[in-house]
Amino acid sequence: MLFVVDASSSVSLAEQIAVQVRSGVVSGDLKPGERLPPARDLAKSLRVNMHTVLRAYAELRNDEVIEMRQGRGAFVRKDAGAGLIHVTELAAQLMHEARKLGLTQSDIVRLIQRGGIR
C-alpha cells in the first residue's frame, strides 16, 4: 500500500497516516493479519519523524484497528471490521466539523442521543 502525506495540510501527519490505514482496511487493500510497514521504513519513505508514524500506529492500536507485536511489527487486527472503522471515520469527521462550528463534545453527544438535529 502506498502512503502519502501532505505537510501543508491542517490534518496532522500522524492522523493522515492513520486515516490511510483505516481507509486501506475499509477498502480491502489491507487485509486482516497483514503486516504494516515498519515505523522506521515508513518514516523514511514519507520523510517524517519515526515518532510521527509511531503516534499513528498507537492511535490505530487504541482504536483496535491494529495490534503491535514487540519485535515483530504492527499488524491489521484479524477482527478489524470495515464497518466499525467506517463509522469511526465518520465520527471523527463529525467531531472535526462540529468543532469548526464551536460545538463541544457534550453538544455532539446530546445531538446524537436526540437522534440528530430536527
mmCIF file of C-alpha atoms in Angstrom:
data_model
loop_
_atom_site.group_PDB
_atom_site.id
_atom_site.type_symbol
_atom_site.label_atom_id
_atom_site.label_comp_id
_atom_site.label_asym_id
_atom_site.label_seq_id
_atom_site.Cartn_x
_atom_site.Cartn_y
_atom_site.Cartn_z
ATOM 1 C CA MET A 1 0.000 0.000 0.000
ATOM 2 C CA LEU A 2 1.295 3.435 -0.918
ATOM 3 C CA PHE A 3 1.248 6.053 1.846
ATOM 4 C CA VAL A 4 1.337 9.780 1.085
ATOM 5 C CA VAL A 5 1.303 12.757 3.458
ATOM 6 C CA ASP A 6 0.762 16.443 2.823
ATOM 7 C CA ALA A 7 2.885 18.614 5.115
ATOM 8 C CA SER A 8 0.781 21.680 4.220
ATOM 9 C CA SER A 9 -2.467 20.053 5.398
ATOM 10 C CA SER A 10 -4.165 21.199 8.595
ATOM 11 C CA VAL A 11 -4.507 17.497 9.494
ATOM 12 C CA SER A 12 -1.525 16.222 11.462
ATOM 13 C CA LEU A 13 0.894 13.903 9.690
ATOM 14 C CA ALA A 14 0.152 11.123 12.186
ATOM 15 C CA GLU A 15 -3.581 11.470 11.581
ATOM 16 C CA GLN A 16 -3.025 11.387 7.810
ATOM 17 C CA ILE A 17 -1.175 8.078 8.180
ATOM 18 C CA ALA A 18 -3.854 6.652 10.492
ATOM 19 C CA VAL A 19 -6.628 7.667 8.092
ATOM 20 C CA GLN A 20 -4.850 5.936 5.214
ATOM 21 C CA VAL A 21 -4.528 2.704 7.201
ATOM 22 C CA ARG A 22 -8.217 2.826 8.161
ATOM 23 C CA SER A 23 -9.156 3.512 4.545
ATOM 24 C CA GLY A 24 -6.987 0.598 3.439
ATOM 25 C CA VAL A 25 -8.834 -1.731 5.804
ATOM 26 C CA VAL A 26 -12.245 -0.430 4.698
ATOM 27 C CA SER A 27 -11.381 -0.765 1.000
ATOM 28 C CA GLY A 28 -9.829 -4.190 1.439
ATOM 29 C CA ASP A 29 -6.364 -3.030 0.352
ATOM 30 C CA LEU A 30 -5.154 -4.025 3.824
ATOM 31 C CA LYS A 31 -6.315 -7.465 4.888
ATOM 32 C CA PRO A 32 -6.772 -8.765 8.435
ATOM 33 C CA GLY A 33 -3.449 -10.116 9.676
ATOM 34 C CA GLU A 34 -1.447 -8.097 7.139
ATOM 35 C CA ARG A 35 1.774 -6.555 8.412
ATOM 36 C CA LEU A 36 2.168 -2.791 8.155
ATOM 37 C CA PRO A 37 5.495 -1.281 7.140
ATOM 38 C CA PRO A 38 7.993 -0.944 9.987
ATOM 39 C CA ALA A 39 7.731 2.541 11.513
ATOM 40 C CA ARG A 40 11.339 3.381 10.647
ATOM 41 C CA ASP A 41 10.898 2.377 6.991
ATOM 42 C CA LEU A 42 7.593 4.205 6.588
ATOM 43 C CA ALA A 43 9.006 7.327 8.241
ATOM 44 C CA LYS A 44 11.987 7.281 5.908
ATOM 45 C CA SER A 45 9.842 6.856 2.785
ATOM 46 C CA LEU A 46 7.471 9.653 3.862
ATOM 47 C CA ARG A 47 10.319 11.862 5.089
ATOM 48 C CA VAL A 48 8.757 12.263 8.523
ATOM 49 C CA ASN A 49 9.999 11.572 12.029
ATOM 50 C CA MET A 50 9.680 7.945 13.132
ATOM 51 C CA HIS A 51 7.727 9.106 16.205
ATOM 52 C CA THR A 52 5.066 10.519 13.876
ATOM 53 C CA VAL A 53 4.486 7.037 12.458
ATOM 54 C CA LEU A 54 4.568 5.536 15.943
ATOM 55 C CA ARG A 55 1.924 8.072 17.047
ATOM 56 C CA ALA A 56 -0.284 6.979 14.133
ATOM 57 C CA TYR A 57 0.249 3.325 14.987
ATOM 58 C CA ALA A 58 -0.544 3.995 18.665
ATOM 59 C CA GLU A 59 -3.803 5.705 17.683
ATOM 60 C CA LEU A 60 -4.719 2.759 15.465
ATOM 61 C CA ARG A 61 -3.858 0.325 18.259
ATOM 62 C CA ASN A 62 -6.024 2.282 20.709
ATOM 63 C CA ASP A 63 -8.864 2.217 18.175
ATOM 64 C CA GLU A 64 -8.351 -1.571 17.884
ATOM 65 C CA VAL A 65 -7.573 -1.427 14.173
ATOM 66 C CA ILE A 66 -4.049 -2.837 14.509
ATOM 67 C CA GLU A 67 -2.067 -4.778 17.048
ATOM 68 C CA MET A 68 1.558 -4.208 17.887
ATOM 69 C CA ARG A 69 3.779 -7.225 18.475
ATOM 70 C CA GLN A 70 7.019 -6.341 20.162
ATOM 71 C CA GLY A 71 9.931 -7.102 17.895
ATOM 72 C CA ARG A 72 7.628 -8.239 15.085
ATOM 73 C CA GLY A 73 5.819 -5.087 13.999
ATOM 74 C CA ALA A 74 2.296 -3.808 13.512
ATOM 75 C CA PHE A 75 -0.452 -5.950 12.016
ATOM 76 C CA VAL A 76 -4.052 -5.307 10.997
ATOM 77 C CA ARG A 77 -6.188 -6.994 13.625
ATOM 78 C CA LYS A 78 -7.975 -10.086 12.454
ATOM 79 C CA ASP A 79 -11.213 -8.699 13.893
ATOM 80 C CA ALA A 80 -10.782 -5.214 12.409
ATOM 81 C CA GLY A 81 -14.185 -4.745 10.858
ATOM 82 C CA ALA A 82 -14.521 -2.446 7.887
ATOM 83 C CA GLY A 83 -17.964 -1.324 9.084
ATOM 84 C CA LEU A 84 -16.748 -0.241 12.507
ATOM 85 C CA ILE A 85 -13.758 1.522 11.006
ATOM 86 C CA HIS A 86 -16.034 3.362 8.577
ATOM 87 C CA VAL A 87 -18.277 4.524 11.436
ATOM 88 C CA THR A 88 -15.192 5.590 13.409
ATOM 89 C CA GLU A 89 -14.046 7.692 10.454
ATOM 90 C CA LEU A 90 -17.490 9.270 10.150
ATOM 91 C CA ALA A 91 -17.444 10.085 13.870
ATOM 92 C CA ALA A 92 -14.038 11.728 13.517
ATOM 93 C CA GLN A 93 -15.334 13.805 10.600
ATOM 94 C CA LEU A 94 -18.393 14.770 12.641
ATOM 95 C CA MET A 95 -16.209 15.907 15.543
ATOM 96 C CA HIS A 96 -13.969 17.913 13.227
ATOM 97 C CA GLU A 97 -16.883 19.700 11.549
ATOM 98 C CA ALA A 98 -18.721 20.287 14.821
ATOM 99 C CA ARG A 99 -15.653 21.836 16.439
ATOM 100 C CA LYS A 100 -15.323 24.203 13.487
ATOM 101 C CA LEU A 101 -18.863 25.336 14.353
ATOM 102 C CA GLY A 102 -17.938 25.817 18.002
ATOM 103 C CA LEU A 103 -19.811 22.787 19.334
ATOM 104 C CA THR A 104 -18.397 20.891 22.289
ATOM 105 C CA GLN A 105 -18.208 17.127 22.668
ATOM 106 C CA SER A 106 -21.144 17.347 25.102
ATOM 107 C CA ASP A 107 -23.209 19.189 22.479
ATOM 108 C CA ILE A 108 -22.465 16.481 19.939
ATOM 109 C CA VAL A 109 -23.334 13.665 22.345
ATOM 110 C CA ARG A 110 -26.652 15.363 23.136
ATOM 111 C CA LEU A 111 -27.411 15.697 19.422
ATOM 112 C CA ILE A 112 -26.631 12.042 18.804
ATOM 113 C CA GLN A 113 -28.747 10.928 21.763
ATOM 114 C CA ARG A 114 -31.653 13.013 20.467
ATOM 115 C CA GLY A 115 -31.289 11.423 17.054
ATOM 116 C CA GLY A 116 -29.806 14.415 15.291
ATOM 117 C CA ILE A 117 -30.912 17.925 14.556
ATOM 118 C CA ARG A 118 -34.608 18.482 13.958
#
